[in-house]
Coordinates of C-alpha atoms and ligand atoms in Angstrom, one line a residue:
M11 CA 92.1 103.2 93.0
L12 CA 95.6 102.4 91.9
T13 CA 98.1 105.5 93.5
T14 CA 100.8 106.5 93.9
N15 CA 102.6 107.2 96.9
N16 CA 105.1 109.7 95.9
P17 CA 103.9 111.3 92.2
S18 CA 107.3 113.2 91.9
A19 CA 109.0 110.5 91.3
M20 CA 106.8 108.5 89.3
I21 CA 108.3 107.7 85.5
T22 CA 107.4 106.1 82.5
F23 CA 110.5 103.4 81.0
S24 CA 111.3 100.3 79.1
A25 CA 113.2 97.7 79.5
P26 CA 113.5 95.0 78.1
L27 CA 113.4 91.2 79.3
L28 CA 116.1 89.4 80.6
R29 CA 115.3 85.9 81.1
S30 CA 111.0 85.0 81.7
I31 CA 111.8 81.6 84.2
P32 CA 108.8 79.1 84.5
L33 CA 108.0 78.0 87.9
T34 CA 105.3 76.7 87.5
H35 CA 102.5 75.4 85.1
D36 CA 100.8 79.0 84.8
V37 CA 103.3 81.0 86.8
T38 CA 105.7 82.1 85.2
Q39 CA 108.9 84.8 86.0
F40 CA 110.1 87.7 83.3
D41 CA 113.1 89.8 84.9
F42 CA 113.4 92.8 83.1
S43 CA 116.4 95.0 82.7
L44 CA 116.4 98.6 84.4
E45 CA 120.5 98.8 82.6
G46 CA 120.5 103.0 82.4
Q47 CA 116.9 103.2 84.5
S48 CA 116.5 104.2 88.3
V49 CA 113.6 104.1 89.1
E50 CA 112.8 104.3 93.4
Y51 CA 110.6 102.0 94.7
K52 CA 109.7 100.6 98.2
A53 CA 109.9 96.7 98.6
G54 CA 106.1 95.3 98.3
Q55 CA 104.9 98.5 95.5
F56 CA 103.3 97.5 92.1
F57 CA 104.7 98.7 88.5
M58 CA 102.0 99.4 85.8
L59 CA 103.2 97.3 82.9
Q60 CA 101.4 99.6 79.4
L61 CA 100.6 97.0 77.2
E62 CA 99.7 97.4 73.3
D63 CA 97.9 95.1 71.8
A64 CA 95.3 93.4 68.7
Q65 CA 92.2 95.4 71.3
G66 CA 94.4 98.5 71.7
K67 CA 95.6 99.8 74.9
A68 CA 95.8 99.0 78.7
S69 CA 97.4 98.2 81.0
R70 CA 97.7 95.8 84.8
A71 CA 99.3 96.1 87.7
Y72 CA 102.0 93.5 88.8
S73 CA 103.6 93.7 91.9
V74 CA 107.7 93.5 92.3
S75 CA 109.3 90.8 93.8
S76 CA 112.5 91.0 93.4
A77 CA 114.1 93.3 96.0
P78 CA 115.2 97.2 95.3
S79 CA 118.3 96.6 96.0
E80 CA 118.7 94.2 93.4
K81 CA 119.6 97.5 90.9
L82 CA 120.5 95.7 87.7
F83 CA 116.9 94.0 86.8
F84 CA 113.5 93.0 89.4
S85 CA 111.1 90.3 89.0
L86 CA 107.4 90.2 88.2
C87 CA 105.9 86.5 89.1
V88 CA 102.8 86.4 86.7
K89 CA 99.9 83.8 87.0
I90 CA 100.0 82.3 82.8
L91 CA 96.0 82.6 82.4
P92 CA 94.8 81.4 79.3
D93 CA 92.3 84.4 78.4
G94 CA 94.5 87.5 80.1
R95 CA 94.7 90.3 78.1
A96 CA 98.6 91.3 79.5
S97 CA 99.6 87.2 80.5
Q98 CA 98.9 86.5 77.2
F99 CA 101.3 89.4 76.5
L100 CA 104.1 88.6 78.7
A101 CA 103.5 85.1 78.0
N102 CA 105.0 85.2 74.6
F103 CA 107.9 88.2 75.0
K104 CA 111.3 87.0 73.9
P105 CA 114.5 87.7 75.6
G106 CA 115.4 91.6 74.2
D107 CA 111.6 92.3 74.0
S108 CA 110.7 95.5 75.2
A109 CA 108.0 96.5 78.0
K110 CA 106.1 99.4 79.2
F111 CA 106.2 100.6 82.8
M112 CA 105.2 103.6 84.9
A113 CA 106.2 102.6 88.6
P114 CA 105.8 102.8 91.6
F115 CA 103.0 102.4 93.0
G116 CA 101.3 101.7 96.1
H117 CA 101.1 101.7 99.3
F118 CA 101.2 98.3 100.3
F119 CA 105.3 98.0 102.1
M120 CA 106.6 97.7 105.2
T121 CA 106.3 100.5 107.5
D122 CA 109.3 101.2 110.1
S123 CA 108.2 99.8 113.2
K124 CA 109.7 97.0 115.1
K125 CA 107.2 94.0 116.4
D126 CA 106.7 90.6 114.8
V127 CA 106.1 90.6 111.2
A128 CA 102.8 87.9 109.8
M129 CA 102.5 87.8 106.9
I130 CA 100.0 85.6 104.6
A131 CA 99.3 85.4 100.9
T132 CA 98.0 82.9 98.7
G133 CA 99.2 82.6 94.5
T134 CA 101.4 85.0 93.4
G135 CA 99.8 87.6 96.1
L136 CA 103.8 85.8 97.6
A137 CA 105.2 88.3 94.9
P138 CA 105.7 91.7 97.0
F139 CA 106.8 89.7 100.2
M140 CA 109.8 87.9 98.0
S141 CA 111.3 92.1 97.5
M142 CA 110.7 92.5 101.4
L143 CA 111.9 89.1 102.8
P144 CA 115.1 90.0 101.1
T145 CA 115.2 94.1 102.5
L146 CA 114.2 92.5 106.4
F147 CA 117.3 90.3 105.8
E148 CA 119.4 93.8 104.5
Q149 CA 117.9 95.5 107.0
G150 CA 118.6 93.2 109.6
F151 CA 114.8 93.3 111.2
E152 CA 114.9 90.9 114.8
G153 CA 111.9 90.6 115.5
K154 CA 110.1 87.1 115.0
I155 CA 108.4 87.4 110.6
D156 CA 106.3 84.0 110.0
L157 CA 105.3 84.1 106.8
Y158 CA 102.1 81.9 105.5
F159 CA 101.8 80.5 102.0
G160 CA 98.6 79.2 100.3
V161 CA 98.0 77.1 97.4
R162 CA 95.7 74.5 96.4
H163 CA 97.6 71.9 94.6
E164 CA 101.6 70.8 95.0
A165 CA 102.0 71.1 91.6
D166 CA 101.3 75.2 92.9
L167 CA 104.0 75.4 94.9
F168 CA 106.9 78.1 93.9
Y169 CA 109.6 80.0 95.7
V170 CA 109.8 77.0 98.1
D171 CA 113.9 76.6 98.0
E172 CA 114.4 80.3 98.0
L173 CA 111.9 80.4 100.7
R174 CA 114.4 77.5 102.6
A175 CA 116.9 79.4 102.8
F176 CA 115.8 82.0 103.2
E177 CA 115.1 79.7 107.2
A178 CA 118.1 77.7 106.9
A179 CA 120.0 81.4 107.3
H180 CA 117.1 84.2 109.5
P181 CA 116.6 82.0 112.8
N182 CA 113.3 84.9 113.2
F183 CA 111.7 83.3 110.4
R184 CA 109.8 80.9 109.8
A185 CA 107.7 79.8 106.5
H186 CA 104.6 78.5 106.7
V187 CA 103.3 76.5 103.3
T188 CA 99.8 74.5 103.3
L189 CA 98.6 72.3 100.4
S190 CA 95.2 73.0 100.5
Q191 CA 93.7 69.8 98.3
P192 CA 97.2 67.9 99.6
P193 CA 97.2 64.5 97.7
D194 CA 98.1 61.3 99.9
S195 CA 101.4 61.5 100.4
W196 CA 102.2 65.1 101.5
T197 CA 102.9 65.0 105.4
R198 CA 104.2 68.5 105.9
L199 CA 100.7 72.1 106.1
K200 CA 96.2 71.1 104.7
G201 CA 94.4 72.7 104.4
R202 CA 94.1 77.3 103.9
V203 CA 96.5 79.1 105.3
T204 CA 93.7 80.7 107.9
D205 CA 93.7 77.6 109.2
Y206 CA 96.9 78.4 111.1
L207 CA 95.9 82.0 112.3
N208 CA 95.6 81.3 115.9
E209 CA 98.7 80.2 116.3
L210 CA 100.7 84.1 116.1
D211 CA 101.0 85.9 119.3
Y212 CA 98.7 89.7 118.4
S213 CA 99.4 91.5 121.4
N214 CA 102.9 92.7 119.2
I215 CA 102.3 92.4 116.0
Q216 CA 101.7 93.5 112.7
V217 CA 100.4 92.4 109.6
Y218 CA 100.5 91.8 105.7
I219 CA 98.3 90.6 103.3
C220 CA 98.4 89.4 99.8
G221 CA 96.8 87.1 97.0
N222 CA 92.5 87.7 95.8
G223 CA 90.1 88.7 97.3
D224 CA 88.3 86.4 99.2
M225 CA 91.2 85.5 100.7
V226 CA 92.4 89.2 101.9
K227 CA 88.5 90.0 102.9
G228 CA 88.6 87.3 104.7
V229 CA 91.9 87.8 106.9
K230 CA 91.3 91.1 107.4
D231 CA 88.2 90.2 109.5
F232 CA 89.7 87.5 111.4
M233 CA 92.5 90.5 112.2
Q234 CA 90.7 92.9 113.1
E235 CA 88.9 90.7 115.5
K236 CA 92.1 89.5 116.9
G237 CA 92.4 94.1 117.9
V238 CA 95.2 94.0 115.0
T239 CA 95.2 97.8 114.4
K240 CA 94.4 99.7 111.4
E241 CA 98.2 101.3 111.3
D242 CA 99.4 97.6 111.3
L243 CA 97.1 95.6 109.2
H244 CA 98.1 95.8 105.5
W245 CA 96.7 94.6 102.5
E246 CA 96.5 94.2 98.4
Q247 CA 94.2 93.0 96.4
F248 CA 94.8 91.6 93.2
T249 CA 91.4 90.7 92.0
A250 CA 88.0 92.5 93.1
L251 CA 87.3 89.4 93.9
Ligands
FAD321 C1 98.0 95.7 93.1 C2 98.3 94.7 91.9 C3 98.9 94.1 92.5 C4 99.0 92.9 91.5 N1 100.2 92.0 91.4 C5 99.9 90.7 90.7 C6 101.1 89.6 90.3 O1 102.6 90.4 91.1 N2 100.6 88.7 89.8 C7 100.3 88.7 88.6 O2 100.2 87.4 88.4 N3 98.3 89.3 89.1 C8 99.1 90.1 89.4 N4 98.2 91.5 90.4 C9 96.5 91.2 88.2 C10 96.9 91.5 87.5 O3 97.2 93.1 87.3 C11 96.2 91.6 86.6 O4 95.1 91.7 87.2 C12 96.0 89.7 86.0 O5 96.9 88.8 85.4 C13 95.6 89.2 84.8 O6 95.5 90.1 84.0 P1 95.5 89.7 82.4 O7 95.1 91.3 81.9 O8 96.3 88.8 82.1 O9 93.8 88.9 82.3 P2 92.4 89.8 82.1 O10 92.1 89.4 80.2 O11 91.6 90.9 82.0 O12 91.4 88.0 82.7 C14 91.2 87.7 81.7 C15 90.1 85.8 82.0 O13 90.3 86.7 83.6 C16 89.9 86.1 84.7 N5 91.1 87.1 86.5 C17 92.5 88.2 86.4 N6 93.0 87.2 86.6 C18 92.7 85.9 87.7 C19 92.7 86.2 88.6 N7 93.9 85.5 89.1 N8 93.6 84.0 88.6 C20 92.0 83.9 87.3 N9 90.6 84.4 86.9 C21 91.3 85.9 86.5 C22 88.8 87.6 84.7 O14 88.2 87.5 85.1 C23 89.0 87.1 82.8 O15 87.3 86.5 82.9 C24 97.1 92.1 90.0 C25 96.9 92.6 91.2 C26 96.8 94.3 91.9 C27 95.3 95.3 91.3

């Protein structure tokens, strides 16, 4: 069930699209204006897009991929499905077009734990981490932060320059980017994100997982076997399977 953690803070608002930025062949970043709005949300939470098309009304959840400290706009990072209602609705949006949202929703946000952080993402599951990472840096978080980001092909990669810039600016952050179907020329990490999780120190860790259902379930089971407690295990699942 999709729930808001603070019903009194939830609002419905219209936001004009500022710009859309293609990130890959099928992932686009949409920046919506927050001017004149005061939406309180935490890094990692999602907004519900309320859409209306020829089939009628529908709503879809999208994790915010910009930091809450950004007061002028918020970003979504959306996989555009050829037959997807909401993703096609967004793909046809032009700057100035307004979309309706309800926000904020979800319990996938950082606790105030000082333990080291492991973030595990596949595909657009990277979105909430692009909100959490700058927020942790702004807060001066001193523990180690390891992000594992997996996609299939090189052409599916996005935000890698941003992740490398975070690494350069914050010595406590490492991004481990892996391709499950790399080209012969690929010299970096290969395989699934789960192939690399044994290298973490499980004595002092909080874990955040986001992506498709199979990956989330697999990593959750793995973390439980490693002894990660319920309080230290957080996940957001984008698809039912
Ligand atoms: C809490 C939460 C946060 C989410 N955040 C994001 C986000 O940040 N970015 C994002 O892109 N999505 C996110 N999603 C998924 C999003 O809500 C939609 O389900 C997704 O965009 C598809 O909606 P649609 O209307 O375009 O497709 P639909 O019309 O609902 O589906 C079209 C077809 O595509 C299939 N399909 C649905 N999802 C996928 C998929 N991911 N890959 C392949 N096939 C699929 C369906 O089974 C169907 O056959 C999130 C979901 C949840 C629950």
